[in-house]
Amino acid sequence: MADLKETPSQTAGPYVHIGLATEAAGFSAFAPYGANIAGPDAAGEQIRVEGVILDGEGAPMTDALLEIWQADAQGRYSDTQDDTGNNTGFTGFGRAVPDFETGQFAFDTIKPGATDGAPCLHLWLVARGINLGLHTRMYFDDEPDANATDPVLNALDPARRPTLIATRNGNAYRFDIRVQGDNETVFFDV
Amino acid sequence: MSTHAARDLSRHPAALTPRYRSSILRSPTQALIRLPDGPADRHGPTFGHGSIGALDHDLIQNYTHGGAPVGERVIVHGRVLDEAARPVPNTLVEVWQANASGRYRHKKDTYMGSMDPNFGGCGRTLTDEDGYYRFDTIKPGAYPWPNGGNNWRPAHIHFSIFGAAFCQRLITQLYFEGDPLIPLCDILQTVPHPSDIDMLVAKLDMETTVPFDSVAYRFDIVLRGARSTPFENRKEGN
């Protein structure tokens, strides 16, 4: 049994970048974490992810912050002791800040390997108006066989599955997040 | 099998809290889908001591441009624990805040409060083996914000904590004991239970207060869950 209760969440507010992505706020204090998920030497296919985060009226959320957490190309997380294979320059963690005017975000990484299901990125979204950070997942539309057997995707209402699947377009994947309304993205309690 | 208990969502602010207007269009209408924790949730990013500068936790000194920031010097400190009251060591704690005038060093903040050339407003540290952390800073000012009325934020410091696993990720806010704006705050009052609101209020700590220097406030943070088994395969010291 738990002896203590979890500290309640509070919104990150509109100025989250000061603490978590300082240079986006407009100044520099120390080298921020999250600028590099997988460096150029990390094993795996280099990919780019682009998208926009939309509110219930379809307006871009220009003051949000997105965190990325993922496995390497062999399906391993960076905090595990496993020296097989090459994951040089791989942290598995990153932060993406939407453009303050357009709301477009983009980040570069490598495509993760499979762990306990189809390959996916784990995303965590905070912003003004979000009281508790939102966990979601991004799957890949060019992994149809793996997606078809993924236990998490399969547990969802089929109509909602496409909200978690990014669309490949050239060298980039498009992944828009709809926080509320039509085609609302699936969010998880993990 | 889950190594973390399910989060008690009833104790966090609901997604939709109309008194905090920004939540109206930014709250999912569908319930969160509960998942048993998988590898991504049991693991989490790690941050080594080597990347933390000696002054990163000291907001009085880490953005100085030849002088000291204006305002009340304060120490905010405490421990990061899990729900079984065990310390969470070596975890990254990041903070950000307004300056003593209630102004943020952010290109989108246009409040009339003064900028302070010697104050950045961000800090970070790793907890020690006992889960302990400390920041030296300036007490932030209250400031007005648009929420449909004469709305003022109490003095507060934003806290971001990682924990040992990504499912423990938490962002919250520290408030200061005795602030008369606390009962009026439409963001703080989204917390459902009054006793939980008290968890967000740092307490005056005269034992740690440094005479003729800084007033201290104590703020312990509890992350969700408790690991059922030791995590034997983490990189040492990382």
Coordinates of C-alpha atoms in Angstrom, one line a residue:
Chain A
M1 CA 0.0 0.0 0.0
A2 CA 1.1 3.5 -0.7
D3 CA 2.1 5.6 2.2
L4 CA 2.0 8.9 0.4
K5 CA -0.1 10.5 -2.2
E6 CA 1.2 11.7 -5.5
T7 CA 1.8 15.4 -5.8
P8 CA -1.0 16.9 -8.0
S9 CA -0.2 18.1 -11.5
Q10 CA -0.4 21.7 -12.5
T11 CA -0.4 23.1 -16.0
A12 CA 3.0 23.8 -17.6
G13 CA 1.6 27.2 -18.7
P14 CA 2.6 29.2 -21.7
Y15 CA 6.2 29.8 -20.7
V16 CA 7.3 26.1 -20.2
H17 CA 10.1 26.8 -22.7
I18 CA 12.0 28.9 -20.2
G19 CA 12.7 25.8 -18.1
L20 CA 12.6 23.0 -20.6
A21 CA 13.7 24.5 -23.9
T22 CA 15.4 27.7 -22.9
E23 CA 16.6 28.9 -26.3
A24 CA 13.1 28.8 -27.7
A25 CA 12.1 31.2 -25.0
G26 CA 14.7 33.6 -26.4
F27 CA 17.8 33.3 -24.2
S28 CA 20.5 30.9 -23.2
A29 CA 21.5 29.8 -19.7
F30 CA 22.8 26.3 -20.1
A31 CA 22.8 23.7 -22.8
P32 CA 19.2 22.3 -22.8
Y33 CA 18.3 18.7 -22.6
G34 CA 16.4 17.1 -25.4
A35 CA 18.0 18.8 -28.4
N36 CA 19.3 15.5 -29.7
I37 CA 17.4 12.2 -29.7
A38 CA 19.6 10.3 -32.0
G39 CA 22.8 11.8 -33.4
P40 CA 24.1 11.3 -36.9
D41 CA 26.1 8.2 -35.8
A42 CA 23.2 6.4 -34.2
A43 CA 22.3 3.1 -35.8
G44 CA 19.0 3.0 -37.6
E45 CA 17.1 4.8 -40.3
Q46 CA 17.2 8.6 -39.9
I47 CA 13.7 10.1 -40.0
R48 CA 12.0 13.4 -39.6
V49 CA 8.7 13.9 -37.9
E50 CA 6.6 17.0 -38.6
G51 CA 3.2 18.1 -37.4
V52 CA 1.0 20.5 -35.6
I53 CA -1.0 20.3 -32.4
L54 CA -4.6 21.4 -32.7
D55 CA -7.1 22.5 -30.1
G56 CA -10.9 21.9 -30.1
E57 CA -11.5 24.6 -32.7
G58 CA -8.7 23.4 -35.0
A59 CA -6.4 26.2 -34.0
P60 CA -2.7 25.4 -33.7
M61 CA -1.4 25.3 -30.2
T62 CA 1.6 27.6 -30.5
D63 CA 2.7 27.5 -26.9
A64 CA 3.0 23.8 -26.4
L65 CA 6.0 21.5 -25.7
L66 CA 6.3 17.9 -26.8
E67 CA 8.6 15.3 -25.3
I68 CA 9.7 12.3 -27.2
W69 CA 10.9 9.0 -25.6
Q70 CA 11.8 6.0 -27.7
A71 CA 13.8 2.9 -28.1
D72 CA 16.8 2.6 -30.4
A73 CA 16.9 0.7 -33.7
Q74 CA 17.2 -2.6 -31.8
G75 CA 14.3 -1.8 -29.4
R76 CA 16.4 -0.9 -26.4
Y77 CA 16.0 2.1 -24.1
S78 CA 19.0 4.3 -23.5
D79 CA 19.0 3.7 -19.7
T80 CA 19.6 0.0 -20.0
Q81 CA 22.9 -1.7 -19.7
D82 CA 23.4 -3.3 -23.0
D83 CA 26.5 -2.7 -25.0
T84 CA 25.7 -4.9 -27.9
G85 CA 25.4 -3.1 -31.2
N86 CA 25.9 0.5 -32.0
N87 CA 23.8 3.2 -30.5
T88 CA 26.4 5.9 -30.5
G89 CA 24.9 9.3 -29.9
F90 CA 21.5 7.9 -29.1
T91 CA 19.7 9.3 -26.0
G92 CA 16.1 8.3 -27.0
F93 CA 14.8 11.5 -25.4
G94 CA 14.0 14.8 -27.0
R95 CA 11.9 17.9 -26.9
A96 CA 10.1 19.6 -29.7
V97 CA 8.8 23.1 -29.6
P98 CA 6.1 24.2 -32.1
D99 CA 6.8 27.4 -33.9
F100 CA 5.3 30.2 -31.8
E101 CA 3.5 31.7 -34.9
T102 CA 2.5 28.7 -37.0
G103 CA 2.4 25.9 -34.4
Q104 CA 4.4 23.6 -36.7
F105 CA 6.8 21.3 -34.9
A106 CA 9.6 19.0 -36.4
F107 CA 12.2 16.8 -34.9
D108 CA 14.8 14.4 -36.3
T109 CA 15.5 11.0 -34.9
I110 CA 15.9 7.4 -36.0
K111 CA 13.1 4.9 -36.5
P112 CA 12.9 2.8 -33.3
G113 CA 13.0 -1.0 -33.3
A114 CA 10.1 -3.1 -32.0
T115 CA 9.9 -3.7 -28.2
D116 CA 6.6 -5.2 -27.0
G117 CA 4.7 -4.4 -30.2
A118 CA 4.9 -2.4 -33.4
P119 CA 7.6 0.3 -33.5
C120 CA 6.4 3.5 -32.0
L121 CA 7.5 6.8 -30.5
H122 CA 6.1 7.7 -27.0
L123 CA 5.1 11.3 -26.9
W124 CA 4.1 13.5 -23.9
L125 CA 2.4 16.8 -24.5
V126 CA 2.2 19.8 -22.1
A127 CA 0.8 23.3 -22.7
R128 CA -1.2 26.1 -21.2
G129 CA -4.7 24.7 -20.6
I130 CA -3.5 21.1 -20.2
N131 CA -3.8 20.2 -16.5
L132 CA -2.1 16.8 -16.7
G133 CA 0.5 16.0 -19.3
L134 CA -0.9 13.9 -22.1
H135 CA 0.7 10.6 -23.1
T136 CA 0.3 9.4 -26.7
R137 CA 2.0 7.2 -29.2
M138 CA 3.1 7.6 -32.8
Y139 CA 3.1 4.5 -35.0
F140 CA 4.3 4.3 -38.6
D141 CA 2.1 3.8 -41.7
D142 CA 4.8 1.9 -43.5
E143 CA 4.7 -0.9 -40.8
P144 CA 1.3 -2.3 -41.7
D145 CA 2.1 -5.9 -40.6
A146 CA 3.5 -4.9 -37.3
N147 CA 0.7 -2.4 -36.6
A148 CA -1.9 -5.1 -37.4
T149 CA -0.6 -7.3 -34.5
D150 CA 0.1 -4.5 -32.1
P151 CA -1.7 -5.2 -28.8
V152 CA -2.3 -1.5 -28.0
L153 CA -3.6 -0.6 -31.4
N154 CA -5.8 -3.7 -31.5
A155 CA -7.4 -2.8 -28.1
L156 CA -8.6 0.5 -29.5
D157 CA -11.8 1.3 -31.3
P158 CA -10.8 0.8 -34.9
A159 CA -12.2 4.2 -35.8
R160 CA -9.6 5.8 -33.5
R161 CA -6.5 3.9 -34.5
P162 CA -5.6 6.2 -37.4
T163 CA -5.1 9.0 -34.9
L164 CA -1.9 7.3 -33.8
I165 CA -0.5 6.5 -37.2
A166 CA 1.9 8.9 -38.9
T167 CA 1.9 9.2 -42.7
R168 CA 5.1 8.9 -44.6
N169 CA 5.7 11.6 -47.2
G170 CA 9.1 11.4 -48.8
N171 CA 11.7 11.4 -46.0
A172 CA 9.3 12.7 -43.3
Y173 CA 6.4 11.4 -41.4
R174 CA 3.4 13.7 -40.8
F175 CA 1.8 13.4 -37.3
D176 CA -0.8 15.9 -36.2
I177 CA -2.2 15.8 -32.7
R178 CA -5.8 16.8 -32.1
V179 CA -6.3 17.4 -28.5
Q180 CA -10.1 17.7 -28.7
G181 CA -12.9 17.2 -31.2
D182 CA -13.3 15.4 -34.4
N183 CA -10.6 12.7 -34.9
E184 CA -9.4 13.4 -31.4
T185 CA -6.0 11.7 -30.8
V186 CA -6.0 8.8 -28.4
F187 CA -4.3 9.6 -25.1
F188 CA -3.2 7.1 -22.6
D189 CA -3.1 6.6 -18.8
V190 CA 0.2 4.8 -18.5
Chain B
M1 CA 2.3 -7.5 -14.5
S2 CA 2.7 -3.9 -13.7
T3 CA 5.6 -2.4 -11.7
H4 CA 3.7 0.8 -11.1
A5 CA 0.3 1.2 -9.6
A6 CA -2.4 2.9 -11.7
R7 CA -2.4 6.6 -11.3
D8 CA -5.1 8.0 -9.1
L9 CA -6.5 10.4 -11.7
S10 CA -9.2 11.6 -9.3
R11 CA -6.5 13.5 -7.3
H12 CA -5.3 15.5 -10.3
P13 CA -7.2 18.4 -11.9
A14 CA -9.6 17.1 -14.5
A15 CA -8.8 17.7 -18.1
L16 CA -11.8 20.1 -18.4
T17 CA -11.8 22.7 -15.6
P18 CA -14.0 25.6 -17.0
R19 CA -12.9 28.0 -14.3
Y20 CA -9.4 27.8 -15.9
R21 CA -10.6 28.9 -19.3
S22 CA -7.6 27.7 -21.3
S23 CA -8.7 24.1 -20.5
I24 CA -12.0 24.4 -22.4
L25 CA -10.6 23.9 -25.9
R26 CA -7.5 22.0 -24.8
S27 CA -9.1 19.1 -22.9
P28 CA -9.7 15.7 -24.5
T29 CA -13.3 14.7 -24.5
Q30 CA -12.6 11.0 -24.6
A31 CA -11.4 9.2 -21.5
L32 CA -7.7 8.3 -21.2
I33 CA -7.1 4.7 -22.3
R34 CA -5.5 2.8 -19.4
L35 CA -2.5 0.7 -20.4
P36 CA -0.4 -1.7 -18.3
D37 CA 3.1 -0.3 -18.2
G38 CA 5.3 -1.5 -20.9
P39 CA 9.1 -1.1 -21.5
A40 CA 8.7 2.6 -22.4
D41 CA 6.9 3.3 -19.2
R42 CA 9.3 1.4 -16.9
H43 CA 12.3 3.0 -18.4
G44 CA 13.1 6.7 -18.5
P45 CA 15.6 9.2 -19.7
T46 CA 18.7 9.6 -17.5
F47 CA 20.8 12.7 -17.1
G48 CA 24.3 12.5 -15.9
H49 CA 26.0 14.8 -13.4
G50 CA 28.5 15.7 -16.0
S51 CA 26.0 17.8 -17.9
I52 CA 24.9 19.8 -15.0
G53 CA 26.8 23.0 -14.3
A54 CA 27.9 24.1 -10.8
L55 CA 25.4 27.0 -10.9
D56 CA 22.6 25.5 -12.7
H57 CA 20.6 25.2 -9.5
D58 CA 21.4 28.8 -8.4
L59 CA 19.1 31.2 -10.2
I60 CA 20.7 34.1 -8.4
Q61 CA 23.9 33.5 -10.1
N62 CA 23.3 31.5 -13.3
Y63 CA 22.2 34.4 -15.5
T64 CA 24.1 37.2 -13.9
H65 CA 25.3 40.0 -16.2
G66 CA 27.5 41.7 -13.7
G67 CA 25.1 42.2 -10.8
A68 CA 22.6 40.4 -8.5
P69 CA 19.0 40.0 -9.4
V70 CA 16.4 42.2 -7.6
G71 CA 14.1 40.6 -5.1
E72 CA 13.8 38.5 -2.0
R73 CA 16.5 35.8 -1.8
V74 CA 14.9 32.4 -1.1
I75 CA 16.0 28.8 -0.9
V76 CA 13.4 26.2 -2.0
H77 CA 14.4 22.7 -1.2
G78 CA 13.0 19.3 -0.3
R79 CA 13.0 15.6 -1.3
V80 CA 11.5 13.7 -4.3
L81 CA 9.9 10.6 -3.0
D82 CA 7.6 7.9 -4.4
E83 CA 4.3 6.9 -3.0
A84 CA 6.0 4.3 -0.8
A85 CA 8.0 7.2 0.7
R86 CA 11.2 6.0 -0.8
P87 CA 13.6 8.6 -2.1
V88 CA 14.0 9.0 -5.9
P89 CA 17.7 9.6 -6.3
N90 CA 19.6 11.1 -9.3
T91 CA 16.5 12.4 -11.0
L92 CA 16.4 15.6 -13.0
V93 CA 14.4 18.5 -11.5
E94 CA 13.9 21.5 -13.7
V95 CA 12.3 24.8 -12.6
W96 CA 11.2 28.0 -14.3
Q97 CA 9.7 31.2 -12.9
A98 CA 8.9 34.9 -13.2
N99 CA 11.3 37.4 -11.8
A100 CA 10.5 39.6 -8.7
S101 CA 8.3 41.8 -10.9
G102 CA 6.2 39.0 -12.1
R103 CA 7.8 39.1 -15.5
Y104 CA 9.0 36.0 -17.4
R105 CA 12.1 36.0 -19.6
H106 CA 10.1 34.7 -22.5
K107 CA 9.7 36.3 -25.9
K108 CA 5.9 35.9 -25.7
D109 CA 5.5 37.6 -22.2
T110 CA 4.5 41.2 -22.6
Y111 CA 3.5 42.1 -19.0
M112 CA 4.5 45.6 -17.9
G113 CA 6.6 44.2 -15.0
S114 CA 10.3 45.0 -15.4
M115 CA 12.8 42.7 -16.9
D116 CA 15.7 42.0 -14.7
P117 CA 19.0 41.9 -16.6
N118 CA 20.5 39.6 -14.0
F119 CA 17.7 37.0 -13.8
G120 CA 17.0 34.3 -16.3
G121 CA 14.4 32.3 -14.3
C122 CA 15.4 28.7 -15.1
G123 CA 17.3 26.2 -13.1
R124 CA 18.0 22.5 -12.9
T125 CA 19.6 19.9 -10.6
L126 CA 19.8 16.2 -9.9
T127 CA 18.5 14.8 -6.6
D128 CA 21.1 13.3 -4.4
E129 CA 21.1 9.7 -3.0
D130 CA 18.4 10.7 -0.5
G131 CA 16.2 12.3 -3.2
Y132 CA 17.1 15.8 -1.9
Y133 CA 17.3 18.9 -4.1
R134 CA 17.8 22.6 -3.5
F135 CA 17.5 25.7 -5.5
D136 CA 18.7 29.2 -4.6
T137 CA 16.5 31.8 -6.2
I138 CA 14.5 35.1 -6.0
K139 CA 10.9 34.9 -4.9
P140 CA 8.8 35.4 -8.0
G141 CA 6.3 38.2 -8.1
A142 CA 2.5 37.8 -8.6
Y143 CA 1.2 38.8 -12.0
P144 CA -2.1 39.3 -13.8
W145 CA -3.3 36.9 -16.4
P146 CA -6.4 36.7 -18.7
N147 CA -9.0 34.4 -17.4
G148 CA -12.2 36.5 -17.8
G149 CA -11.8 38.6 -14.6
N150 CA -9.4 40.3 -12.3
N151 CA -7.1 37.3 -12.2
W152 CA -3.7 37.1 -10.5
R153 CA -1.3 34.2 -10.2
P154 CA 0.0 33.7 -6.7
A155 CA 3.8 33.7 -6.6
H156 CA 4.8 30.3 -7.9
I157 CA 7.7 28.3 -9.4
H158 CA 7.1 25.7 -12.1
F159 CA 8.6 22.3 -11.4
S160 CA 9.3 19.5 -13.9
I161 CA 10.4 16.1 -12.5
F162 CA 11.3 12.9 -14.4
G163 CA 11.5 10.1 -11.7
A164 CA 12.9 6.7 -12.5
A165 CA 10.5 5.8 -15.2
F166 CA 8.7 7.8 -17.9
C167 CA 5.3 7.0 -16.4
Q168 CA 6.3 9.1 -13.4
R169 CA 6.8 12.2 -15.4
L170 CA 5.2 15.2 -13.7
I171 CA 5.0 18.9 -14.0
T172 CA 3.5 20.9 -11.2
Q173 CA 3.8 24.3 -9.4
L174 CA 5.2 25.4 -6.0
Y175 CA 3.3 28.1 -4.1
F176 CA 4.4 29.9 -1.0
E177 CA 2.8 29.5 2.4
G178 CA 0.7 32.4 3.5
D179 CA 0.1 33.9 0.0
P180 CA -3.4 35.6 0.1
L181 CA -3.8 34.9 -3.7
I182 CA -3.8 31.1 -3.2
P183 CA -7.5 30.7 -2.5
L184 CA -8.3 33.0 -5.5
C185 CA -6.2 31.2 -8.1
D186 CA -8.2 29.5 -10.8
I187 CA -5.3 27.3 -11.8
L188 CA -4.4 26.1 -8.3
Q189 CA -8.0 25.6 -7.4
T190 CA -8.4 23.1 -10.2
V191 CA -6.9 20.5 -7.7
P192 CA -9.9 18.6 -6.5
H193 CA -9.1 18.0 -2.9
P194 CA -8.2 20.8 -0.5
S195 CA -5.7 18.7 1.4
D196 CA -3.9 18.1 -1.9
I197 CA -3.7 21.8 -2.6
D198 CA -1.7 22.0 0.6
M199 CA 0.9 19.6 -1.0
L200 CA 1.6 22.4 -3.5
V201 CA 2.3 25.0 -0.8
A202 CA 5.9 25.2 0.3
K203 CA 6.3 25.8 4.0
L204 CA 8.4 28.4 5.7
D205 CA 11.5 26.6 7.0
M206 CA 13.4 28.6 9.6
E207 CA 15.8 25.7 10.2
T208 CA 17.2 26.1 6.8
T209 CA 16.8 29.8 6.5
V210 CA 20.2 31.5 6.4
P211 CA 20.5 34.5 8.7
F212 CA 21.1 37.8 6.9
D213 CA 20.9 35.9 3.6
S214 CA 17.9 33.9 2.4
V215 CA 14.5 32.6 3.7
A216 CA 14.0 28.9 3.1
Y217 CA 10.8 27.1 2.0
R218 CA 10.4 23.3 2.1
F219 CA 8.7 21.5 -0.8
D220 CA 8.6 17.8 -0.9
I221 CA 7.4 16.1 -4.1
V222 CA 5.8 12.7 -4.4
L223 CA 5.9 10.8 -7.7
R224 CA 3.3 8.2 -8.5
G225 CA 3.9 4.5 -8.0
A226 CA 6.5 2.4 -6.4
R227 CA 8.8 0.0 -8.1
S228 CA 8.2 -3.5 -6.9
T229 CA 11.7 -4.8 -7.6
P230 CA 15.0 -3.0 -7.8
F231 CA 16.0 -1.9 -11.2
E232 CA 19.2 -3.8 -11.6
N233 CA 20.2 -2.9 -15.1
R234 CA 20.5 0.9 -15.0
K235 CA 23.8 2.4 -15.8
E236 CA 25.6 3.2 -12.7
G237 CA 25.8 6.9 -11.9
N238 CA 23.9 7.9 -15.0

